[in-house]
């Protein structure tokens, strides 16, 4: 492993060191991101461009365990396999950041990663797993890592319904299916003390959110349950969700716990807000504080 970059300090929760990893920016349709919420409301929170798209982060989380020497990477962004047309549709921006450059700034090379933890396998969460080599063949970027996917989600990803099929790209899923270190985990899988997974089924069946905690602090990698700060209010549910009423049902107890216990919610897709905390007033949830991971040091 390369020497750790001295300019980047980790956040410590228990025996786990946490690093924010930016893998690039992209854009998605604002209407799809906010479902039935009118544009007159959501556009006050996040301004769309002239094509009605809003900026999205692909923010991952690197976790180094001082107890087990494991190096976990949660999700890995869109990747670089899109052709010119698809790159234009999603306005992929790797000038802002890219996966390997961000890891290098921490002092980590892809081969150092021991575990890839996937929240789910939509293209913007697993596209960086593989890349095309000079011969045009797909190769695994994290050659020494075990791939961890929720067992129920794997069934969904490999047998998708017609609506969700476009999110499970063959060039992403097939190499994972053929990988000899694929590990299918059950709901609420525990990786080690202070690091477990929370299952949610509204966005896609078997989405799993990393829950990192000690006696003082808890952080949840919110993935697509709370993709941006604007999605905190209960009815603000994505049009991309396969089961929006399930999302609504899942959000309320989750946000109750977040508000009551002061959880830090780490936002994968919010271009401008990295971590938020939640407050509840008069039965309604809203953002309390906005922070960056370095603020938790």
Short mmCIF file of C-alpha atoms in Angstrom, two decimals:
data_model
loop_
_atom_site.label_atom_id
_atom_site.label_comp_id
_atom_site.label_asym_id
_atom_site.label_seq_id
_atom_site.Cartn_x
_atom_site.Cartn_y
_atom_site.Cartn_z
CA UNK A 1 0.00 0.00 0.00
CA UNK A 2 1.27 3.46 -0.84
CA UNK A 3 2.09 5.87 1.95
CA UNK A 4 -1.03 7.58 3.22
CA UNK A 5 -1.43 11.10 1.92
CA UNK A 6 -0.66 13.41 4.82
CA UNK A 7 -3.06 16.10 3.63
CA UNK A 8 -6.11 13.87 4.06
CA UNK A 9 -7.03 12.95 7.61
CA UNK A 10 -9.47 10.14 8.30
CA UNK A 11 -12.52 10.31 10.52
CA UNK A 12 -12.34 7.66 13.22
CA UNK A 13 -15.47 5.88 14.42
CA UNK A 14 -14.43 3.09 16.74
CA UNK A 15 -11.62 1.17 15.08
CA UNK A 16 -12.64 2.27 11.60
CA UNK A 17 -11.02 5.07 9.60
CA UNK A 18 -13.36 6.73 7.08
CA UNK A 19 -12.40 8.64 3.95
CA UNK A 20 -14.66 10.38 1.43
CA UNK A 21 -13.96 9.24 -2.15
CA UNK A 22 -15.29 11.36 -5.02
CA UNK A 23 -15.52 9.42 -8.30
CA UNK A 24 -16.87 12.09 -10.66
CA UNK A 25 -20.05 13.99 -11.31
CA UNK A 26 -23.00 13.30 -13.59
CA UNK A 27 -26.52 14.61 -14.22
CA UNK A 28 -29.98 13.06 -14.01
CA UNK A 29 -33.44 14.28 -14.92
CA UNK A 30 -34.81 16.35 -12.06
CA UNK A 31 -38.37 15.16 -12.60
CA UNK A 32 -37.30 11.53 -12.28
CA UNK A 33 -35.26 12.34 -9.19
CA UNK A 34 -38.27 13.85 -7.41
CA UNK A 35 -41.17 11.79 -8.70
CA UNK A 36 -44.55 13.39 -7.98
CA UNK A 37 -43.03 16.48 -6.32
CA UNK A 38 -43.76 19.49 -8.60
CA UNK A 39 -40.83 21.19 -10.29
CA UNK A 40 -41.90 24.50 -8.75
CA UNK A 41 -40.94 22.98 -5.37
CA UNK A 42 -37.88 20.84 -6.07
CA UNK A 43 -36.20 23.41 -8.32
CA UNK A 44 -36.00 25.75 -5.32
CA UNK A 45 -33.77 23.16 -3.66
CA UNK A 46 -31.61 22.06 -6.61
CA UNK A 47 -31.48 24.15 -9.78
CA UNK A 48 -31.85 22.20 -13.06
CA UNK A 49 -30.07 22.95 -16.31
CA UNK A 50 -31.82 23.74 -19.61
CA UNK A 51 -32.41 20.01 -20.15
CA UNK A 52 -34.11 19.67 -16.74
CA UNK A 53 -31.13 17.76 -15.32
CA UNK A 54 -29.68 18.25 -11.86
CA UNK A 55 -26.04 17.75 -10.78
CA UNK A 56 -25.27 14.48 -9.02
CA UNK A 57 -22.26 13.31 -7.06
CA UNK A 58 -20.98 9.74 -7.08
CA UNK A 59 -19.46 9.89 -3.61
CA UNK A 60 -18.11 6.66 -2.20
CA UNK A 61 -16.67 5.75 1.19
CA UNK A 62 -13.36 4.11 1.98
CA UNK A 63 -13.17 2.30 5.31
CA UNK A 64 -9.88 1.10 6.79
CA UNK A 65 -10.20 -1.25 9.76
CA UNK A 66 -7.52 -0.99 12.43
CA UNK A 67 -8.86 -4.22 13.94
CA UNK A 68 -8.78 -6.51 10.92
CA UNK A 69 -6.59 -4.67 8.39
CA UNK A 70 -9.44 -4.87 5.88
CA UNK A 71 -9.82 -2.01 3.42
CA UNK A 72 -13.43 -1.64 2.33
CA UNK A 73 -14.73 0.52 -0.52
CA UNK A 74 -18.47 1.21 -0.53
CA UNK A 75 -19.72 1.57 -4.14
CA UNK A 76 -17.47 2.92 -6.91
CA UNK A 77 -19.44 5.32 -9.10
CA UNK A 78 -20.43 5.28 -12.77
CA UNK A 79 -17.10 4.13 -14.13
CA UNK A 80 -15.60 5.03 -17.50
CA UNK A 81 -17.18 2.46 -19.84
CA UNK A 82 -19.91 4.65 -21.38
CA UNK A 83 -19.59 5.53 -25.05
CA UNK A 84 -19.65 9.16 -26.19
CA UNK A 85 -23.45 9.24 -26.59
CA UNK A 86 -24.17 7.86 -23.11
CA UNK A 87 -21.50 10.06 -21.55
CA UNK A 88 -23.23 13.07 -23.08
CA UNK A 89 -26.68 11.99 -21.89
CA UNK A 90 -25.45 11.76 -18.31
CA UNK A 91 -22.92 14.61 -18.69
CA UNK A 92 -20.19 12.58 -17.02
CA UNK A 93 -17.58 14.88 -15.49
CA UNK A 94 -14.26 13.33 -14.52
CA UNK A 95 -12.49 16.67 -14.44
CA UNK A 96 -14.13 17.26 -11.09
CA UNK A 97 -12.79 13.96 -9.75
CA UNK A 98 -12.31 10.34 -10.66
CA UNK A 99 -12.09 7.11 -8.70
CA UNK A 100 -8.42 6.25 -9.03
CA UNK A 101 -7.25 9.83 -8.58
CA UNK A 102 -9.27 10.17 -5.38
CA UNK A 103 -7.92 6.90 -4.02
CA UNK A 104 -4.39 7.95 -4.90
CA UNK A 105 -4.82 11.17 -2.93
CA UNK A 106 -5.49 8.99 0.13
CA UNK A 107 -2.49 6.82 -0.62
CA UNK A 108 -4.47 3.81 -1.83
CA UNK A 109 -4.20 1.83 -5.07
CA UNK A 110 -7.11 -0.28 -6.38
CA UNK A 111 -5.24 -3.52 -5.65
CA UNK A 112 -5.04 -2.51 -1.96
CA UNK A 113 -8.81 -2.74 -1.55
CA UNK A 114 -9.78 -6.02 0.12
CA UNK A 115 -13.57 -5.65 -0.02
CA UNK A 116 -16.01 -3.95 -2.38
CA UNK A 117 -19.30 -3.39 -0.57
CA UNK A 118 -22.16 -2.65 -2.96
CA UNK A 119 -25.27 -0.87 -1.72
CA UNK A 120 -26.87 -2.11 -4.96
CA UNK A 121 -25.88 -2.65 -8.57
CA UNK A 122 -27.42 0.23 -10.51
CA UNK A 123 -24.85 1.58 -12.95
CA UNK A 124 -23.97 4.68 -10.90
CA UNK A 125 -23.00 2.51 -7.93
CA UNK A 126 -20.99 -0.30 -9.53
CA UNK A 127 -19.76 1.00 -12.91
CA UNK A 128 -16.24 1.54 -11.62
CA UNK A 129 -15.78 -2.14 -10.76
CA UNK A 130 -14.43 -2.84 -14.24
CA UNK A 131 -12.80 -0.88 -17.03
CA UNK A 132 -11.67 -1.49 -20.61
CA UNK A 133 -7.98 -2.25 -21.06
CA UNK A 134 -5.84 -1.23 -24.05
CA UNK A 135 -7.12 -4.24 -26.03
CA UNK A 136 -10.74 -3.26 -25.43
CA UNK A 137 -11.38 -6.11 -23.02
CA UNK A 138 -13.10 -5.70 -19.67
CA UNK A 139 -10.85 -6.12 -16.67
CA UNK A 140 -11.49 -5.92 -12.94
CA UNK A 141 -10.10 -2.77 -11.38
CA UNK A 142 -9.99 -4.16 -7.81
CA UNK A 143 -8.27 -7.43 -8.51
CA UNK A 144 -7.76 -8.51 -4.90
CA UNK A 145 -11.16 -7.56 -3.50
CA UNK A 146 -14.08 -9.70 -2.40
CA UNK A 147 -17.36 -8.38 -3.85
CA UNK A 148 -20.22 -8.22 -1.33
CA UNK A 149 -23.79 -8.02 -2.70
CA UNK A 150 -27.05 -8.55 -0.85
CA UNK A 151 -28.41 -11.99 -1.76
CA UNK A 152 -31.94 -10.77 -2.53
CA UNK A 153 -30.61 -7.88 -4.57
CA UNK A 154 -28.46 -10.21 -6.64
CA UNK A 155 -31.61 -12.04 -7.73
CA UNK A 156 -33.12 -8.69 -8.76
CA UNK A 157 -30.00 -7.55 -10.62
CA UNK A 158 -29.68 -10.78 -12.59
CA UNK A 159 -33.42 -11.14 -13.28
CA UNK A 160 -34.62 -7.51 -13.50
CA UNK A 161 -38.09 -6.37 -14.38
CA UNK A 162 -38.59 -4.37 -17.59
CA UNK A 163 -38.62 -1.04 -15.75
CA UNK A 164 -35.38 -1.60 -13.85
CA UNK A 165 -33.48 -3.42 -16.59
CA UNK A 166 -31.88 -0.25 -17.97
CA UNK A 167 -30.11 0.33 -14.64
CA UNK A 168 -28.45 -3.10 -14.63
CA UNK A 169 -26.01 -2.88 -17.52
CA UNK A 170 -24.60 -6.11 -18.93
CA UNK A 171 -21.05 -4.74 -19.00
CA UNK A 172 -21.34 -4.17 -15.24
CA UNK A 173 -23.30 -7.21 -14.08
CA UNK A 174 -21.76 -9.99 -16.17
CA UNK A 175 -18.16 -9.48 -14.98
CA UNK A 176 -19.39 -9.45 -11.38
CA UNK A 177 -21.35 -12.67 -11.94
CA UNK A 178 -18.23 -14.37 -13.36
CA UNK A 179 -15.92 -13.11 -10.62
CA UNK A 180 -14.55 -15.87 -8.40
CA UNK A 181 -14.72 -13.79 -5.21
CA UNK A 182 -18.39 -12.80 -5.31
CA UNK A 183 -19.95 -13.08 -1.84
CA UNK A 184 -23.74 -12.94 -1.48
CA UNK A 185 -24.71 -11.74 1.98
CA UNK A 186 -27.93 -11.90 3.97
CA UNK A 187 -29.85 -8.91 5.29
CA UNK A 188 -28.18 -7.09 8.20
CA UNK A 189 -24.82 -8.63 7.43
CA UNK A 190 -22.10 -7.74 9.95
CA UNK A 191 -18.63 -7.18 8.52
CA UNK A 192 -17.03 -6.59 11.89
CA UNK A 193 -17.66 -4.79 15.17
CA UNK A 194 -19.09 -1.38 14.39
CA UNK A 195 -19.83 -2.09 10.73
CA UNK A 196 -23.10 -3.70 9.67
CA UNK A 197 -25.69 -3.32 6.91
CA UNK A 198 -29.28 -2.05 6.97
CA UNK A 199 -31.66 -3.49 4.32
CA UNK A 200 -34.22 -1.43 2.37
CA UNK A 201 -36.49 -2.51 -0.47
CA UNK A 202 -38.24 0.62 -1.77
CA UNK A 203 -35.68 1.87 -4.26
CA UNK A 204 -34.71 -1.63 -5.35
CA UNK A 205 -35.06 -4.99 -3.63
CA UNK A 206 -32.18 -5.64 -1.26
CA UNK A 207 -30.49 -2.25 -1.19
CA UNK A 208 -28.12 -2.38 1.79
CA UNK A 209 -26.83 0.70 3.63
CA UNK A 210 -23.57 0.59 5.61
CA UNK A 211 -24.10 1.48 9.28
CA UNK A 212 -20.89 2.46 11.06
CA UNK A 213 -20.97 3.13 14.78
CA UNK A 214 -19.29 3.19 18.16
CA UNK A 215 -20.49 4.25 21.62
CA UNK A 216 -20.45 7.93 20.66
CA UNK A 217 -21.27 8.34 16.97
CA UNK A 218 -23.15 6.64 14.17
CA UNK A 219 -22.87 7.23 10.43
CA UNK A 220 -25.14 5.78 7.74
CA UNK A 221 -24.17 5.68 4.08
CA UNK A 222 -27.58 6.76 2.79
CA UNK A 223 -27.19 5.64 -0.86
CA UNK A 224 -30.55 5.92 -2.66
CA UNK A 225 -32.78 5.97 0.39
CA UNK A 226 -31.83 9.63 0.92
CA UNK A 227 -29.91 10.53 -2.25
CA UNK A 228 -29.77 14.30 -1.62
CA UNK A 229 -30.56 16.69 1.20
CA UNK A 230 -33.76 17.62 -0.64
CA UNK A 231 -35.11 14.08 -0.25
CA UNK A 232 -35.48 14.26 3.52
CA UNK A 233 -39.23 15.14 3.64
CA UNK A 234 -41.22 11.91 3.64
CA UNK A 235 -43.19 12.45 0.36
CA UNK A 236 -40.08 13.46 -1.58
CA UNK A 237 -39.44 10.07 -3.17
CA UNK A 238 -37.63 9.38 -6.44
CA UNK A 239 -39.46 8.38 -9.57
CA UNK A 240 -36.65 5.86 -10.01
CA UNK A 241 -37.83 3.89 -6.96
CA UNK A 242 -39.36 0.53 -7.87
CA UNK A 243 -41.67 0.58 -4.85
CA UNK A 244 -42.26 4.22 -3.84
CA UNK A 245 -44.83 3.40 -1.16
CA UNK A 246 -42.31 1.01 0.38
CA UNK A 247 -39.74 3.81 0.37
CA UNK A 248 -42.24 6.02 2.17
CA UNK A 249 -42.81 3.29 4.75
CA UNK A 250 -39.08 2.74 5.22
CA UNK A 251 -38.08 6.39 5.46
CA UNK A 252 -40.17 7.31 8.49
CA UNK A 253 -38.69 4.90 11.09
CA UNK A 254 -35.23 5.47 9.61
CA UNK A 255 -35.49 9.26 9.93
CA UNK A 256 -37.01 8.92 13.40
CA UNK A 257 -33.94 7.01 14.53
CA UNK A 258 -31.63 9.42 12.76
CA UNK A 259 -33.24 12.40 14.50
CA UNK A 260 -33.46 10.77 17.93
CA UNK A 261 -29.93 9.35 17.91
CA UNK A 262 -28.09 12.11 16.05
CA UNK A 263 -27.02 9.88 13.18
CA UNK A 264 -24.79 11.37 10.50
CA UNK A 265 -26.20 10.64 7.05
CA UNK A 266 -23.49 10.43 4.40
CA UNK A 267 -25.00 11.45 1.06
CA UNK A 268 -23.80 9.57 -2.01
CA UNK A 269 -25.45 11.74 -4.65
CA UNK A 270 -25.75 15.28 -3.30
CA UNK A 271 -23.31 17.46 -5.23
CA UNK A 272 -23.14 20.12 -2.50
CA UNK A 273 -23.96 18.38 0.79
CA UNK A 274 -21.74 15.57 2.02
CA UNK A 275 -23.20 14.83 5.47
CA UNK A 276 -26.42 15.94 7.12
CA UNK A 277 -28.15 15.44 10.45
CA UNK A 278 -31.91 15.29 10.89
CA UNK A 279 -34.38 17.14 13.08
CA UNK A 280 -38.08 16.52 13.62
CA UNK A 281 -40.46 19.37 14.40
CA UNK A 282 -44.26 19.18 14.45
CA UNK A 283 -44.12 15.71 12.95
CA UNK A 284 -42.02 16.80 9.95
CA UNK A 285 -38.42 15.91 9.17
CA UNK A 286 -35.89 18.42 7.92
CA UNK A 287 -32.14 18.93 7.70
CA UNK A 288 -30.60 20.10 10.96
CA UNK A 289 -26.90 20.49 10.17
CA UNK A 290 -24.81 20.19 7.02
CA UNK A 291 -21.21 19.02 7.41
CA UNK A 292 -18.28 17.52 5.57
CA UNK A 293 -16.62 14.36 6.71
CA UNK A 294 -13.58 16.33 7.85
CA UNK A 295 -15.84 18.19 10.31
CA UNK A 296 -16.29 14.95 12.26
CA UNK A 297 -12.59 14.64 13.09
#
